[in-house]
GROMACS .gro file of C-alpha atoms in nm:
model
  198
    1MET     CA    1  10.706   2.708   4.967
    2ILE     CA    2  10.984   2.402   4.921
    3PHE     CA    3  11.200   2.395   5.239
    4PHE     CA    4  11.516   2.464   5.111
    5ASP     CA    5  11.389   2.746   4.882
    6ASN     CA    6  11.352   2.962   5.175
    7PRO     CA    7  11.588   3.207   5.252
    8ASN     CA    8  11.670   3.081   5.610
    9PHE     CA    9  11.710   2.725   5.528
   10PRO     CA   10  12.076   2.720   5.518
   11SER     CA   11  12.111   2.898   5.847
   12SER     CA   12  12.103   2.743   6.174
   13GLN     CA   13  11.793   2.781   6.375
   14ASP     CA   14  11.740   2.749   6.739
   15LEU     CA   15  11.511   2.476   6.793
   16ASP     CA   16  11.421   2.621   7.117
   17LEU     CA   17  11.333   2.263   7.314
   18GLU     CA   18  11.244   2.364   7.611
   19ASN     CA   19  10.903   2.603   7.470
   20LYS     CA   20  10.827   2.453   7.170
   21LEU     CA   21  10.778   2.045   7.337
   22PHE     CA   22  10.870   2.034   7.695
   23LEU     CA   23  10.655   2.335   7.795
   24PRO     CA   24  10.358   2.238   7.601
   25THR     CA   25  10.349   1.877   7.690
   26SER     CA   26  10.325   1.974   8.027
   27ARG     CA   27  10.091   2.216   8.030
   28LEU     CA   28   9.867   1.975   7.829
   29TYR     CA   29   9.938   1.683   8.069
   30THR     CA   30   9.865   1.908   8.389
   31GLN     CA   31   9.528   2.066   8.149
   32LEU     CA   32   9.408   1.705   8.142
   33ASN     CA   33   9.519   1.529   8.472
   34PHE     CA   34   9.285   1.850   8.609
   35GLN     CA   35   8.965   1.812   8.365
   36LEU     CA   36   8.995   1.425   8.418
   37GLN     CA   37   9.012   1.466   8.821
   38THR     CA   38   8.724   1.741   8.828
   39LEU     CA   39   8.569   1.469   8.632
   40TYR     CA   40   8.583   1.197   8.838
   41GLN     CA   41   8.491   1.421   9.175
   42ASP     CA   42   8.160   1.564   8.900
   43ILE     CA   43   8.052   1.204   8.881
   44ARG     CA   44   8.149   1.066   9.212
   45ALA     CA   45   7.915   1.369   9.381
   46GLU     CA   46   7.637   1.262   9.127
   47LEU     CA   47   7.682   0.905   9.242
   48PHE     CA   48   7.628   1.038   9.534
   49ASP     CA   49   7.348   1.271   9.547
   50ILE     CA   50   7.140   0.999   9.272
   51HIS     CA   51   7.162   0.751   9.585
   52ALA     CA   52   7.078   0.990   9.825
   53LEU     CA   53   6.769   1.033   9.620
   54MET     CA   54   6.703   0.702   9.618
   55ALA     CA   55   6.719   0.605   9.913
   56SER     CA   56   6.526   0.903  10.062
   57SER     CA   57   6.231   0.829   9.809
   58ALA     CA   58   6.257   0.448   9.892
   59LYS     CA   59   6.210   0.525  10.258
   60GLN     CA   60   5.910   0.757  10.196
   61LEU     CA   61   5.744   0.470   9.962
   62TYR     CA   62   5.842   0.257  10.278
   63GLU     CA   63   5.676   0.457  10.531
   64GLN     CA   64   5.381   0.611  10.374
   65PRO     CA   65   5.333   0.405  10.044
   66GLY     CA   66   4.998   0.573   9.998
   67PRO     CA   67   5.069   0.985   9.979
   68THR     CA   68   5.410   0.928   9.846
   69LEU     CA   69   5.243   0.714   9.519
   70THR     CA   70   4.947   1.024   9.556
   71ALA     CA   71   5.198   1.296   9.539
   72TRP     CA   72   5.471   1.071   9.254
   73TYR     CA   73   5.169   1.094   8.979
   74ASP     CA   74   5.041   1.414   9.068
   75GLN     CA   75   5.376   1.508   8.987
   76ALA     CA   76   5.429   1.299   8.642
   77ALA     CA   77   5.081   1.456   8.554
   78SER     CA   78   5.146   1.815   8.623
   79ARG     CA   79   5.526   1.737   8.408
   80SER     CA   80   5.287   1.573   8.143
   81VAL     CA   81   5.044   1.814   8.108
   82GLU     CA   82   5.344   2.057   8.093
   83LEU     CA   83   5.504   1.891   7.802
   84TYR     CA   84   5.194   1.836   7.580
   85ALA     CA   85   5.159   2.239   7.630
   86ARG     CA   86   5.461   2.261   7.489
   87ILE     CA   87   5.447   2.045   7.234
   88ASN     CA   88   5.085   2.192   7.130
   89GLU     CA   89   5.294   2.574   7.150
   90GLU     CA   90   5.599   2.537   7.086
   91LEU     CA   91   5.729   2.250   6.902
   92LEU     CA   92   5.453   2.185   6.650
   93PRO     CA   93   5.436   2.569   6.512
   94LYS     CA   94   5.794   2.551   6.425
   95ALA     CA   95   5.796   2.220   6.263
   96GLN     CA   96   5.491   2.374   6.074
   97ALA     CA   97   5.649   2.672   5.995
   98SER     CA   98   5.961   2.455   5.817
   99TYR     CA   99   5.741   2.242   5.669
  100GLN     CA  100   5.576   2.516   5.512
  101GLN     CA  101   5.897   2.675   5.418
  102LEU     CA  102   6.022   2.367   5.245
  103ILE     CA  103   5.690   2.361   5.056
  104VAL     CA  104   5.791   2.727   4.918
  105ASP     CA  105   6.159   2.681   4.857
  106LEU     CA  106   6.084   2.284   4.706
  107ALA     CA  107   5.821   2.540   4.455
  108ASP     CA  108   6.074   2.773   4.421
  109ALA     CA  109   6.365   2.521   4.296
  110GLY     CA  110   6.107   2.397   4.070
  111ARG     CA  111   6.010   2.680   3.918
  112GLU     CA  112   6.423   2.763   3.840
  113THR     CA  113   6.445   2.412   3.753
  114GLN     CA  114   6.171   2.476   3.448
  115LEU     CA  115   6.273   2.798   3.378
  116TYR     CA  116   6.662   2.610   3.334
  117LEU     CA  117   6.504   2.388   3.083
  118GLN     CA  118   6.301   2.597   2.915
  119ASN     CA  119   6.605   2.860   2.858
  120PHE     CA  120   6.816   2.489   2.693
  121MET     CA  121   6.579   2.408   2.502
  122GLU     CA  122   6.552   2.725   2.345
  123ASN     CA  123   6.915   2.801   2.356
  124PRO     CA  124   7.111   2.465   2.427
  125GLU     CA  125   7.503   2.591   2.307
  126ALA     CA  126   7.465   2.929   2.516
  127VAL     CA  127   7.348   2.717   2.828
  128ALA     CA  128   7.608   2.498   2.819
  129ALA     CA  129   7.865   2.734   2.733
  130ALA     CA  130   7.754   2.949   3.041
  131ALA     CA  131   7.784   2.641   3.274
  132ILE     CA  132   8.098   2.471   3.136
  133GLU     CA  133   8.274   2.866   3.187
  134PRO     CA  134   8.330   2.839   3.555
  135VAL     CA  135   8.493   2.529   3.540
  136THR     CA  136   8.716   2.640   3.230
  137ALA     CA  137   8.785   2.910   3.368
  138TYR     CA  138   8.959   2.716   3.683
  139LEU     CA  139   9.111   2.484   3.568
  140ALA     CA  140   9.333   2.742   3.312
  141ALA     CA  141   9.410   2.905   3.669
  142ALA     CA  142   9.478   2.561   3.829
  143THR     CA  143   9.671   2.514   3.537
  144GLU     CA  144   9.878   2.868   3.545
  145ALA     CA  145   9.961   2.791   3.915
  146SER     CA  146  10.088   2.408   3.863
  147GLU     CA  147  10.312   2.528   3.608
  148ALA     CA  148  10.467   2.809   3.813
  149ALA     CA  149  10.479   2.540   4.164
  150LEU     CA  150  10.673   2.301   3.903
  151VAL     CA  151  10.925   2.580   3.772
  152SER     CA  152  10.962   2.710   4.073
  153GLY     CA  153  10.989   2.348   4.232
  154TYR     CA  154  11.294   2.273   3.937
  155TYR     CA  155  11.470   2.562   4.075
  156ALA     CA  156  11.478   2.486   4.365
  157LEU     CA  157  11.576   2.144   4.357
  158ALA     CA  158  11.860   2.225   4.099
  159ASP     CA  159  11.994   2.473   4.400
  160LEU     CA  160  12.017   2.222   4.646
  161PHE     CA  161  12.134   1.968   4.422
  162ASN     CA  162  12.407   2.241   4.371
  163MET     CA  163  12.429   2.317   4.748
  164PHE     CA  164  12.438   1.883   4.798
  165LEU     CA  165  12.723   1.921   4.546
  166GLU     CA  166  12.894   2.209   4.721
  167GLN     CA  167  12.848   2.145   5.066
  168PRO     CA  168  12.679   1.768   5.132
  169THR     CA  169  12.743   1.737   5.508
  170GLU     CA  170  12.611   2.127   5.599
  171THR     CA  171  12.323   2.032   5.346
  172LEU     CA  172  12.232   1.771   5.543
  173GLU     CA  173  12.294   1.907   5.848
  174ALA     CA  174  12.068   2.215   5.760
  175SER     CA  175  11.808   2.001   5.568
  176TYR     CA  176  11.718   1.812   5.912
  177HIS     CA  177  11.780   2.086   6.126
  178TYR     CA  178  11.545   2.277   5.907
  179LEU     CA  179  11.272   1.985   5.918
  180LEU     CA  180  11.281   1.915   6.240
  181SER     CA  181  11.253   2.271   6.374
  182GLN     CA  182  10.895   2.269   6.128
  183LEU     CA  183  10.797   1.974   6.283
  184LEU     CA  184  10.825   2.131   6.685
  185GLU     CA  185  10.661   2.406   6.533
  186LEU     CA  186  10.349   2.215   6.433
  187TYR     CA  187  10.373   1.966   6.782
  188PHE     CA  188  10.368   2.367   6.954
  189GLN     CA  189  10.085   2.478   6.744
  190ALA     CA  190   9.861   2.177   6.748
  191VAL     CA  191   9.893   2.143   7.115
  192SER     CA  192   9.837   2.541   7.188
  193SER     CA  193   9.486   2.483   6.964
  194LEU     CA  194   9.479   2.254   7.192
  195LEU     CA  195   9.498   2.343   7.532
  196MET     CA  196   9.281   2.658   7.408
  197GLN     CA  197   8.990   2.373   7.315
  198ILE     CA  198   8.985   2.233   7.649
   0.00000   0.00000   0.00000
């Protein structure tokens, strides 16, 4: 629908700048500021923890090099065994099942392609007509919709032109006011959607 085709177009609408512009912008700024501060604190705490762990490990290695290296080796070996077991017990069977399903899907696709080609060789006109039918139906529907939109747009433009001839200042002000209110509504919806996601 074209904006001046809207029945509420000539009537003055309240822009509601407080609720559509100022409050959403303020909420978005507050939310982003809070999240940035939280992220900064989390990063800072994580860096302190990493530094403390590294300092403790370095001190332990310096004071007891033999036992510390042995403990680290044992931990690495244990994790390697766990990882190897997980790969063999979980990841490889899943990959194998996916590969087998891919082979089955490719075989099915090959049979369908072969059947389609066989049908095409036996009756090319019917197969071509069946393939083109959805496109033809879509184009017919799109053409009808385009014609209706053009006719509606033509009448709406004629009405707007008549409004400009009868009341040029009021029509221009109404157009400006209406478009501004629609832009504020879009801004409000975009900021509201963004606030829900963060």
